[in-house]
CSV table of C-alpha atoms and ligand atoms in Angstrom, one decimal:
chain,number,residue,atom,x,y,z
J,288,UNK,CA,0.0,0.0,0.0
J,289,UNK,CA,1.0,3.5,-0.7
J,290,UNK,CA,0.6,6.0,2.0
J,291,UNK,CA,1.1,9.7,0.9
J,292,UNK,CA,0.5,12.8,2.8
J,293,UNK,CA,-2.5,15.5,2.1
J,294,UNK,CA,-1.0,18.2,0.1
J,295,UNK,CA,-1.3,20.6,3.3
J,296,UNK,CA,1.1,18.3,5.1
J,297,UNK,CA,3.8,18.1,1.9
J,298,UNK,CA,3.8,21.3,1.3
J,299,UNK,CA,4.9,22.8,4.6
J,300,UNK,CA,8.0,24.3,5.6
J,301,UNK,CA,10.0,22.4,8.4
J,302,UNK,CA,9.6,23.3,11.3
J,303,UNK,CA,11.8,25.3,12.3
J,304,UNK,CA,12.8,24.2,15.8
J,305,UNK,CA,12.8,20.6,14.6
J,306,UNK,CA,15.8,21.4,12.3
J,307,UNK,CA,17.6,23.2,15.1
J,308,UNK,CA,16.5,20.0,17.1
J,309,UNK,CA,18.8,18.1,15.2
J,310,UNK,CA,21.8,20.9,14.6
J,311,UNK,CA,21.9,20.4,18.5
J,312,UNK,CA,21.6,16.6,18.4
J,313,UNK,CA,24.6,16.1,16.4
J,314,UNK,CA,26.3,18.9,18.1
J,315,UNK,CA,25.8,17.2,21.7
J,316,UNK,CA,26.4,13.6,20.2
J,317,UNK,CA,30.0,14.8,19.6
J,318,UNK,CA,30.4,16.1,23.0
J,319,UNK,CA,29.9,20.1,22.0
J,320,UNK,CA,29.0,21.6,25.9
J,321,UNK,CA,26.1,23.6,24.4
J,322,UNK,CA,24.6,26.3,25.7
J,323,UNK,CA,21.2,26.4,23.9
J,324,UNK,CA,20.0,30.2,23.9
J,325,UNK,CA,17.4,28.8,20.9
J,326,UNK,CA,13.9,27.7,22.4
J,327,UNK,CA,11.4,30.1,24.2
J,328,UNK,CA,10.6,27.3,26.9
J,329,UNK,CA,11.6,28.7,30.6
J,330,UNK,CA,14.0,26.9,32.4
J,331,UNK,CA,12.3,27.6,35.4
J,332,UNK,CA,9.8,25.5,37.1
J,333,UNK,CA,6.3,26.4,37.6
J,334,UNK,CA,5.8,28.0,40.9
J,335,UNK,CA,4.8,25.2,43.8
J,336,UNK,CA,1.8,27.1,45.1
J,337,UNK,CA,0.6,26.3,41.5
J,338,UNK,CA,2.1,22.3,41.5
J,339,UNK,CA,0.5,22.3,45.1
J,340,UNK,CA,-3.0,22.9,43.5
J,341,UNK,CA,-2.3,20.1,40.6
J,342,UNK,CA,-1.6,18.1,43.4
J,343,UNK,CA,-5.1,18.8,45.0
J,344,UNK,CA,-7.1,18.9,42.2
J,345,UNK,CA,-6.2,15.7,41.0
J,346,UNK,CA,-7.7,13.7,43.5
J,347,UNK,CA,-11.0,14.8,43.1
J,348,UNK,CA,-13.1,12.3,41.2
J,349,UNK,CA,-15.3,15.2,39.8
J,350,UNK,CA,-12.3,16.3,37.5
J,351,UNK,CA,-11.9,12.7,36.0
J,352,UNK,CA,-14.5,12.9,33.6
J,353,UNK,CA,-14.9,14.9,30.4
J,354,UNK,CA,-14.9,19.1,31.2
J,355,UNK,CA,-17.2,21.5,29.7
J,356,UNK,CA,-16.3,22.2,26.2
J,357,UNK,CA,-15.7,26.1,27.1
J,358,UNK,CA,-13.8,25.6,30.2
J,359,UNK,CA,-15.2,25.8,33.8
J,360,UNK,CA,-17.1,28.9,35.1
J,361,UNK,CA,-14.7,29.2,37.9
J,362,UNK,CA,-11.7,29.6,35.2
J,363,UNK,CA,-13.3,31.5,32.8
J,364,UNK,CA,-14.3,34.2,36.3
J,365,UNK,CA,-10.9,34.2,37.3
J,366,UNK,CA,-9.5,35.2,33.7
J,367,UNK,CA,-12.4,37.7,33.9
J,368,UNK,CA,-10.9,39.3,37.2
J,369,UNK,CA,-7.3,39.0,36.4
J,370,UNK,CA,-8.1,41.5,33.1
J,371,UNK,CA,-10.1,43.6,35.7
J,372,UNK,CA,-6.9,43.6,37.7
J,373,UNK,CA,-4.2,43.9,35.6
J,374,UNK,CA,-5.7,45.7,32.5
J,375,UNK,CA,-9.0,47.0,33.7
J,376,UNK,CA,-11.3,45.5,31.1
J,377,UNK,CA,-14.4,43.9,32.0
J,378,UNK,CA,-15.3,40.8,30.3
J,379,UNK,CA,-18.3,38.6,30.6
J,380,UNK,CA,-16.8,35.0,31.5
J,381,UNK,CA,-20.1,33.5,29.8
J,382,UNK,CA,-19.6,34.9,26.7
J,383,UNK,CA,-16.1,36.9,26.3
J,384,UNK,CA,-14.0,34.1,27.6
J,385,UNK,CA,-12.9,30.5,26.2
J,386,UNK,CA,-10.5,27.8,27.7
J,387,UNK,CA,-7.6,26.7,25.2
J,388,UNK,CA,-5.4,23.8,25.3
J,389,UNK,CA,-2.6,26.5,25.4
J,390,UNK,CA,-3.0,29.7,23.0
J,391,UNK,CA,-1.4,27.6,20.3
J,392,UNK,CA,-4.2,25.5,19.7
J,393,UNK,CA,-6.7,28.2,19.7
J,394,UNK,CA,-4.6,30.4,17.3
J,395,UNK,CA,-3.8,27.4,15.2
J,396,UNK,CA,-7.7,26.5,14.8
J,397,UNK,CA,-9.3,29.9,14.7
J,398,UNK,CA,-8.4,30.0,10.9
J,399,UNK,CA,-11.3,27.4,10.6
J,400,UNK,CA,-14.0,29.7,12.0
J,401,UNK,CA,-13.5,32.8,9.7
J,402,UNK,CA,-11.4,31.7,6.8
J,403,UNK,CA,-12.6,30.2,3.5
J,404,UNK,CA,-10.7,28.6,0.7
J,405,UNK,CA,-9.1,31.5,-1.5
J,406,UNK,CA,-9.5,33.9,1.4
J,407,UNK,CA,-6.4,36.3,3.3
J,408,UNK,CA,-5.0,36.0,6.3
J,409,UNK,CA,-2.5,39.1,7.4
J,410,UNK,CA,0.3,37.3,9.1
J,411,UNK,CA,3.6,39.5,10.7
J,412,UNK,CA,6.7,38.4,9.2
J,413,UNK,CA,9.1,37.7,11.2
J,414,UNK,CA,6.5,36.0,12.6
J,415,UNK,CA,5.4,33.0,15.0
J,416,UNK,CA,4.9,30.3,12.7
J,417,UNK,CA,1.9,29.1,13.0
J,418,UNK,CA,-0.7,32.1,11.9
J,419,UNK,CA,0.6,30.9,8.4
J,420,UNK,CA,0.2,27.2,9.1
J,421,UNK,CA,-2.9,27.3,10.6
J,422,UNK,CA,-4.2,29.6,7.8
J,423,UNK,CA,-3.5,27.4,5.3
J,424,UNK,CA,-4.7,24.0,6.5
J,425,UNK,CA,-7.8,26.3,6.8
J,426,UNK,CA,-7.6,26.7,3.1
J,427,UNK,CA,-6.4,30.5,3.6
J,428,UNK,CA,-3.2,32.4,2.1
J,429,UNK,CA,-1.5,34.2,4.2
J,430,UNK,CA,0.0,37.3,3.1
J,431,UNK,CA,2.8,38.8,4.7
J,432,UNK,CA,3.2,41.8,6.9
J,433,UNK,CA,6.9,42.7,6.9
J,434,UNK,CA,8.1,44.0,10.5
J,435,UNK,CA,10.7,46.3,9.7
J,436,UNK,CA,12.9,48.1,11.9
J,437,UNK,CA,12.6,50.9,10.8
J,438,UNK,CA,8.8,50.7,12.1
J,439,UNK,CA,9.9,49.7,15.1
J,440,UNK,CA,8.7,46.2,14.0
J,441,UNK,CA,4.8,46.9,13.7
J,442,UNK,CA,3.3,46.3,10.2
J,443,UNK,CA,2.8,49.0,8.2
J,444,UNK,CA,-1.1,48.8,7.2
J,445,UNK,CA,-1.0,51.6,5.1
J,446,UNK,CA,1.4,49.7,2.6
J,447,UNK,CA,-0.7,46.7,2.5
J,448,UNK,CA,-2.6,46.5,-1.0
J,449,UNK,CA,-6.4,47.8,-1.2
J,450,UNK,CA,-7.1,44.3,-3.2
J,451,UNK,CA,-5.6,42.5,-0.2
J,452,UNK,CA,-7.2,44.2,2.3
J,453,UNK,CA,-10.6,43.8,0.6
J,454,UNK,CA,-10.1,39.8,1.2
J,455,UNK,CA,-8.5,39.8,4.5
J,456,UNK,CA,-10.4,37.9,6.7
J,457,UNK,CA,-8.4,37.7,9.5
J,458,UNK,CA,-5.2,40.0,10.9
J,459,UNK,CA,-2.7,38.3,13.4
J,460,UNK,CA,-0.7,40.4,15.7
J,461,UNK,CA,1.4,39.7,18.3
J,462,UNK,CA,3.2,42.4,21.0
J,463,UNK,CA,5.3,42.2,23.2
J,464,UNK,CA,6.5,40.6,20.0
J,465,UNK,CA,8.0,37.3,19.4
J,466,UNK,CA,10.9,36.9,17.7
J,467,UNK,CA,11.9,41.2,17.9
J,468,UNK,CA,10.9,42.0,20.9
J,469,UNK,CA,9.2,45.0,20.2
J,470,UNK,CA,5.9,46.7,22.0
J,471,UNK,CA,2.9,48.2,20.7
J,472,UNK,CA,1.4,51.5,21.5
J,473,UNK,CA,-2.2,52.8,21.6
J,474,UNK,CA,-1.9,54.4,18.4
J,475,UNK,CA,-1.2,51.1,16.3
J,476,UNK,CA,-3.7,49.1,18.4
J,477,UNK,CA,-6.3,52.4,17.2
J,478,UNK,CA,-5.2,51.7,13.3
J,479,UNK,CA,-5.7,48.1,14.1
J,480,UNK,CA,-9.3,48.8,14.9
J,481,UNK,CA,-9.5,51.7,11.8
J,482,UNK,CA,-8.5,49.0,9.6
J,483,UNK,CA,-10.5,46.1,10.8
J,484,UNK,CA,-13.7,48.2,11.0
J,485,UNK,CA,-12.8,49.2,7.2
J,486,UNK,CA,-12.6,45.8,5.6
J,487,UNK,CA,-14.6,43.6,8.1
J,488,UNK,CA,-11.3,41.8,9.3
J,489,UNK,CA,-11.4,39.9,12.6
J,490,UNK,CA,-8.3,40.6,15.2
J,491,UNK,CA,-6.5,38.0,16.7
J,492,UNK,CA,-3.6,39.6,18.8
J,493,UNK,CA,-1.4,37.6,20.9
J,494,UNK,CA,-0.5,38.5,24.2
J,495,UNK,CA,1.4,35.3,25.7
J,496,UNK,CA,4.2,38.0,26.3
J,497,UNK,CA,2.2,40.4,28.2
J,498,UNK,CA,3.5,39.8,31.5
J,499,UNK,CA,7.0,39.4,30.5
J,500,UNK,CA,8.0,43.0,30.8
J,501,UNK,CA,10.9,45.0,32.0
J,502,UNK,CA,10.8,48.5,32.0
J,503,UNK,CA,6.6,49.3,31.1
J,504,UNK,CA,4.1,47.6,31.8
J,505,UNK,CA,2.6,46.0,28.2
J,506,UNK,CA,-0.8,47.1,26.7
J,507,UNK,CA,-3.7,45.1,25.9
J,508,UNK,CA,-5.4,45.3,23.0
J,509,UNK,CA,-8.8,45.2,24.4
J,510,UNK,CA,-8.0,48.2,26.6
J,511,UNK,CA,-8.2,50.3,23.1
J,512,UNK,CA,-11.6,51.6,22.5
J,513,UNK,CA,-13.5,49.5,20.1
J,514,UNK,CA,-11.1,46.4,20.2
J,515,UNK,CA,-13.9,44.3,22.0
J,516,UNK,CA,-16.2,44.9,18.6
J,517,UNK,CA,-13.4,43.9,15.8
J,518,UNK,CA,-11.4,41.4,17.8
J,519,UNK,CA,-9.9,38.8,20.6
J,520,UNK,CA,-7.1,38.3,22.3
J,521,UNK,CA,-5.0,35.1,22.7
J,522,UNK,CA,-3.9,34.5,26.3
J,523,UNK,CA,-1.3,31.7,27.8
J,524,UNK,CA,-0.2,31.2,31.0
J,525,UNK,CA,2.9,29.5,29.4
J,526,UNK,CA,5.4,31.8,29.7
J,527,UNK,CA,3.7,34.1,32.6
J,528,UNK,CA,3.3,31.2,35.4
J,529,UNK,CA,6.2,29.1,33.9
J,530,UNK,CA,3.4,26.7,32.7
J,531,UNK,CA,4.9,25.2,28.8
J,532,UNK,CA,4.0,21.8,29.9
J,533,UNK,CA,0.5,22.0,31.2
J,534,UNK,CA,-0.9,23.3,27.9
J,535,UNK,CA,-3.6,25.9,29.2
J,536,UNK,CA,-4.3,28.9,28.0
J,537,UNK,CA,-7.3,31.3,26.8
J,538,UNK,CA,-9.1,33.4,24.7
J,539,UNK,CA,-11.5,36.7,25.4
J,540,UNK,CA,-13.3,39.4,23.5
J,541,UNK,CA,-16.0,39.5,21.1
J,542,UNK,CA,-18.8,37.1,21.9
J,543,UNK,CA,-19.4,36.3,18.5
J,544,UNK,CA,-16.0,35.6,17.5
J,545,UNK,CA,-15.0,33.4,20.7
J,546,UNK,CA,-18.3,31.2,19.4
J,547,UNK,CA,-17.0,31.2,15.9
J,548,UNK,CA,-13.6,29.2,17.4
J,549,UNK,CA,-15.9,27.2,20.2
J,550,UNK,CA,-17.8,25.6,17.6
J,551,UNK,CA,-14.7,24.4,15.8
J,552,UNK,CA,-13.5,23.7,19.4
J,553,UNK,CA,-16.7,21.2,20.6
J,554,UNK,CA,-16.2,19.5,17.4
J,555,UNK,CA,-12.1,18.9,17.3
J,556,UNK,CA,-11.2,18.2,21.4
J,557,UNK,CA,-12.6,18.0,24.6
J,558,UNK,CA,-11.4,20.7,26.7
J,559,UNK,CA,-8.8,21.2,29.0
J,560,UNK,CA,-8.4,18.8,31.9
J,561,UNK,CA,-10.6,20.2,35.0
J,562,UNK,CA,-7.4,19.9,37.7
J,563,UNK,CA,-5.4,21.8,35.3
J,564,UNK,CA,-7.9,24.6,35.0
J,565,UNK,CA,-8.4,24.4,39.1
J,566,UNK,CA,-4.6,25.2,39.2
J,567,UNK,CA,-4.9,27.8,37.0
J,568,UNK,CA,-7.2,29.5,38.9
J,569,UNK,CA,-4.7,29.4,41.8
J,570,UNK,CA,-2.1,31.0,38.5
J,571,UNK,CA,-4.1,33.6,38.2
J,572,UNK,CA,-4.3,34.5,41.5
J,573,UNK,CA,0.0,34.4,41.6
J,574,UNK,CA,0.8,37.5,44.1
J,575,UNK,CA,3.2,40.2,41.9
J,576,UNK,CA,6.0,39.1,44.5
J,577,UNK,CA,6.4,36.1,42.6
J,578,UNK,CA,5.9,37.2,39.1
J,579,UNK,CA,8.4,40.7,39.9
J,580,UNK,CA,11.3,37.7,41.3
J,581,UNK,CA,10.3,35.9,37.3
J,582,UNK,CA,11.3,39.1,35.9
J,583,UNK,CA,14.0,40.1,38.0
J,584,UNK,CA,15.4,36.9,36.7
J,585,UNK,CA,15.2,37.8,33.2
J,586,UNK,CA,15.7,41.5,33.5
J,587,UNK,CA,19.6,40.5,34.9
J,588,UNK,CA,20.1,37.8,32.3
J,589,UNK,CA,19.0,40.4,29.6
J,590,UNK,CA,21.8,42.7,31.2
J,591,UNK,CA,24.2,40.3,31.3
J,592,UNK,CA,23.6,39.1,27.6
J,593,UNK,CA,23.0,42.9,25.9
J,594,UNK,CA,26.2,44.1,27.4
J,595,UNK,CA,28.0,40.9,26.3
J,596,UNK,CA,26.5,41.3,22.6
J,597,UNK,CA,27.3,44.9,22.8
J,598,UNK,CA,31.2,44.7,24.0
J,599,UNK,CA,31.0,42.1,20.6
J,600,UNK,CA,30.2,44.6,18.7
J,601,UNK,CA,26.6,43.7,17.4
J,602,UNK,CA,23.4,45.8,16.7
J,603,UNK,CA,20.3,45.2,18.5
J,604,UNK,CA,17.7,46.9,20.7
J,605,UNK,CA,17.8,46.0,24.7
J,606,UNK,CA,14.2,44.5,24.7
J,607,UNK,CA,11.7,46.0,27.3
J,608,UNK,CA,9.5,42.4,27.3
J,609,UNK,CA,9.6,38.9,26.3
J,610,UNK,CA,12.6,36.7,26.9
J,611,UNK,CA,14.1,37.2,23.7
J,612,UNK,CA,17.2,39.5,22.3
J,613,UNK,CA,17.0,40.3,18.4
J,614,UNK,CA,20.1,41.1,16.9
J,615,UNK,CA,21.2,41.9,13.9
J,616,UNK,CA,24.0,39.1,12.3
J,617,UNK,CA,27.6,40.5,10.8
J,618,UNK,CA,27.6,42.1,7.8
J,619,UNK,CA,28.3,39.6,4.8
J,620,UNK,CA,26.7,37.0,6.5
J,621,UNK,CA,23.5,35.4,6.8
J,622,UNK,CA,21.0,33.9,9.7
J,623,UNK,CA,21.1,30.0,8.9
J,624,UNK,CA,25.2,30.7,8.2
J,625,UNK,CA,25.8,32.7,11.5
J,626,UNK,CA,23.5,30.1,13.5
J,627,UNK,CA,26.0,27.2,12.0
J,628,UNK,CA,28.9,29.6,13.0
J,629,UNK,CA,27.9,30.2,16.4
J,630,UNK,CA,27.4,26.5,17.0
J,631,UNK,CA,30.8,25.2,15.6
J,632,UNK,CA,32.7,28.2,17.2
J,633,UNK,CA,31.2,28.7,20.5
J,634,UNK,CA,28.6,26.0,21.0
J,635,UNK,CA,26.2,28.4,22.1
J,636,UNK,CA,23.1,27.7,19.7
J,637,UNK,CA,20.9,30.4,18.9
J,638,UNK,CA,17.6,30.9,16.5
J,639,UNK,CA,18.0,32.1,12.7
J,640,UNK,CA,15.5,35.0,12.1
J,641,UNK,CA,14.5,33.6,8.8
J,642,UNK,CA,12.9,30.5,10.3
J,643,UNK,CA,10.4,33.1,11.4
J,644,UNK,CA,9.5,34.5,8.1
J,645,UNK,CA,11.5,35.9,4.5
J,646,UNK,CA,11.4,39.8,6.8
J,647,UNK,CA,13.4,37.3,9.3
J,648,UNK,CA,16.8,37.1,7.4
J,649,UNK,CA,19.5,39.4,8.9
J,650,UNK,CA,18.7,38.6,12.4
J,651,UNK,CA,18.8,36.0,15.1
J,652,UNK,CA,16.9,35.5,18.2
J,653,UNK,CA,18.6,34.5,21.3
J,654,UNK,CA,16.6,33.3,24.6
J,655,UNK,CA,17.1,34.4,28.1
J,656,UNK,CA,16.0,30.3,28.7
J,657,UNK,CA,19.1,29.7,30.2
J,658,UNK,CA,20.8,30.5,33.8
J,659,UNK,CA,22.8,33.6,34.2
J,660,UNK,CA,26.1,31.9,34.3
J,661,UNK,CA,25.6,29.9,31.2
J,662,UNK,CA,24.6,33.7,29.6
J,663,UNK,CA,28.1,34.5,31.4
J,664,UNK,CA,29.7,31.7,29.7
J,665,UNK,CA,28.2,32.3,26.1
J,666,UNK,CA,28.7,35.7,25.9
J,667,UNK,CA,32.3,35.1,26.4
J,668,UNK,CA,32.7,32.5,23.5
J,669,UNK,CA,30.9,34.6,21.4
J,670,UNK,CA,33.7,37.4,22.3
J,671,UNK,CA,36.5,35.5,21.5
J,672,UNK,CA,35.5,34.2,18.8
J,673,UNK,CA,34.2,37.2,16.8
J,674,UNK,CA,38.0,39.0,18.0
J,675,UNK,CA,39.1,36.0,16.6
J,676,UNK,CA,37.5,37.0,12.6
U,1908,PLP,C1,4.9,30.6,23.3
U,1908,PLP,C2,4.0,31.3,22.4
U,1908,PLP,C3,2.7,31.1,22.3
U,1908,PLP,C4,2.0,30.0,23.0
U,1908,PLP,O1,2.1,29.2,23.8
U,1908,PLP,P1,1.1,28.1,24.4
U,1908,PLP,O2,2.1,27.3,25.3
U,1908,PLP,O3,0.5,27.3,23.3
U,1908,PLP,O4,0.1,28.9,25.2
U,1908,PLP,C5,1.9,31.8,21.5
U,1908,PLP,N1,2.4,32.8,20.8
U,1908,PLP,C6,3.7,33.1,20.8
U,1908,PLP,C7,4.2,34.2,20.0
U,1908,PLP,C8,4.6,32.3,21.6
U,1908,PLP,O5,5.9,32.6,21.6
């Protein structure tokens, strides 16, 4: 028997960490003492008040059986009160909040609700990769949005082309930004909503970054007037609560749309698992102590590895949020080239900016996923051995 792949499966691009899964295989099979600055996974664990709430939770028979497609009321409440708190936006938890089996599901599925085949999806470039995927295995095309420095890495609307815009169905954005780093401000989030209104355009921004902040406090969309009636926002507790492995997230804002994805939702999966959603509540309620120690920890590692890349000699901006540094590579050089470089040289591994996106080359991405000394210890290699060129 033959067995071949649906054209949506042949046709995509690798994915990208699995390639740099296997540079650092082979790397580390030859004995290399890496120091892997290339995944956005915290190395630290999840705090135990949270684990200690797993623990609970998991006991109880009640939280055995199937959950409610939408996620408990209790959750859904205590995202409502955490936006209250933290952004002062009131949400209905009946209607303007849905659990997701971490944001990446939900953005990878909400394609499905708004998209048909032919149709345009406005995706960032450098981007996270899968608002394109999940755009096309909904039958979309995704047209690029070029972050360009130079526009302090927001798209630049005005440039996209009336014929597009007319068929864009859906516009993903994505601040604090992964890969560059870079923050929105009130008057994009208004254009966003200018736009959107204009060409009937549902907003998806993602926010998993939002509490990942160093100097000012990140923006929601939804606190912009008129986001609640063109949009939603995507919502993880992944990198916030140190929570990669639980896969738990969620989604609020327009009613309508947030039943648009449910539907696709009751008819794909299941839910998330009850105990995990009882220790998210606990998440959410996290006292700022803990979450100011979280990015305390980053803010020093950031210092440590910007001053390091600066004494180098390479460009960048010091980010003010995420966990991410991006940085221009040499001049004469390219991202998948100066990756290889980095790893042979220094064995400190490191993402190339064109695995997020064409608007990607000339930069790579480094983590803050490591602890300080490693940063120490990387920063130093990479010293000697650009003296050494
Ligand atoms: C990590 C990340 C997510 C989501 O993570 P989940 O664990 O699926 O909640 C979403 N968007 C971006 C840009 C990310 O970097």
């Amino acid at each position: 028997m033959q067995i071949q792949f649906a054209e949506r499966i042949r046709t995509l691009p690798p994915y990208l960490f699995a390639a740099i899964d296997q540079m650092k295989k082979e790397a580390v099979s030859k004995g290399a003492d890496l120091i892997d600055l290339s995944i956005g996974d915290p190395d630290i664990p999840t705090p135990k008040h949270i684990v200690e709430a797993m623990k609970r939770a998991v006991e109880n028979p009640e939280h055995h059986r199937y959950p409610s497609y939408e996620g408990m009321f209790s959750y859904r409440e205590a995202v409502a009160k955490w936006y209250k708190r933290r952004f002062n936006v009131d949400l209905d938890p009946e209607k303007e909040v849905l659990s997701l089996i971490g944001s990446k599901e939900g953005i990878g599925h909400i394609p499905l609700a708004f998209v048909d085949p032919g149709d345009i999806v406005l995706v960032p470039s450098p981007g996270y990769p899968v608002y394109p995927v999940g755009t096309k295995f909904a039958g979309g095309i995704p047209y690029f949005m070029p972050l360009k420095e130079e526009n302090s890495f927001l798209p630049d609307l005005d440039a996209i082309p009336e014929e597009i815009c007319k068929k864009a169905k859906l516009i993903f954005i994505n601040y604090p930004n992964n890969p560059t780093a870079a923050l929105a401000n009130e008057d994009f989030y208004r254009k966003v909503i200018e736009f959107a209104k204009k060409y009937n355009t549902v907003v998806c921004h993602d926010a998993a970054y939002s509490e990942i902040y160093f100097e000012e406090k990140p923006l929601s969309f939804m606190q912009i007037e008129g986001a609640k009636e063109v949009g939603v926002e995507f919502h993880s507790l992944s990198k916030t609560y140190n929570m990669t492995g639980w896969r738990v997230g969620y989604v609020v804002g327009n009613s309508k749309i947030i039943s648009g994805l449910g539907k696709v939702k009751t008819n794909l999966d299941s839910g998330v698992f009850q105990a995990i959603q009882e220790a998210s509540i606990v998440a959410l309620q996290t006292d700022d102590m803990i979450l100011k120690s979280i990015r305390d920890t980053y803010r020093e590692r950031r210092d440590i590895l910007c001053e390091g890349l600066e004494a180098a000699g390479f460009e960048f901006k010091k980010p003010l949020a995420t966990f991410y540094v991006w940085v221009k590579v040499p001049r004469g050089t390219n991202s998948i080239d100066f990756v290889g470089k980095l790893l042979k040289k220094a064995e400190v591994l490191c993402t190339p900016g064109v695995g997020f996106g064409e608007h990607g080359e000339g930069f790579v991405r480094f983590a803050l996923t490591q602890p300080k000394e490693r940063i120490k210890e990387a920063v130093q290699r990479i010293r000697r051995v650009m003296e050494d060129d």
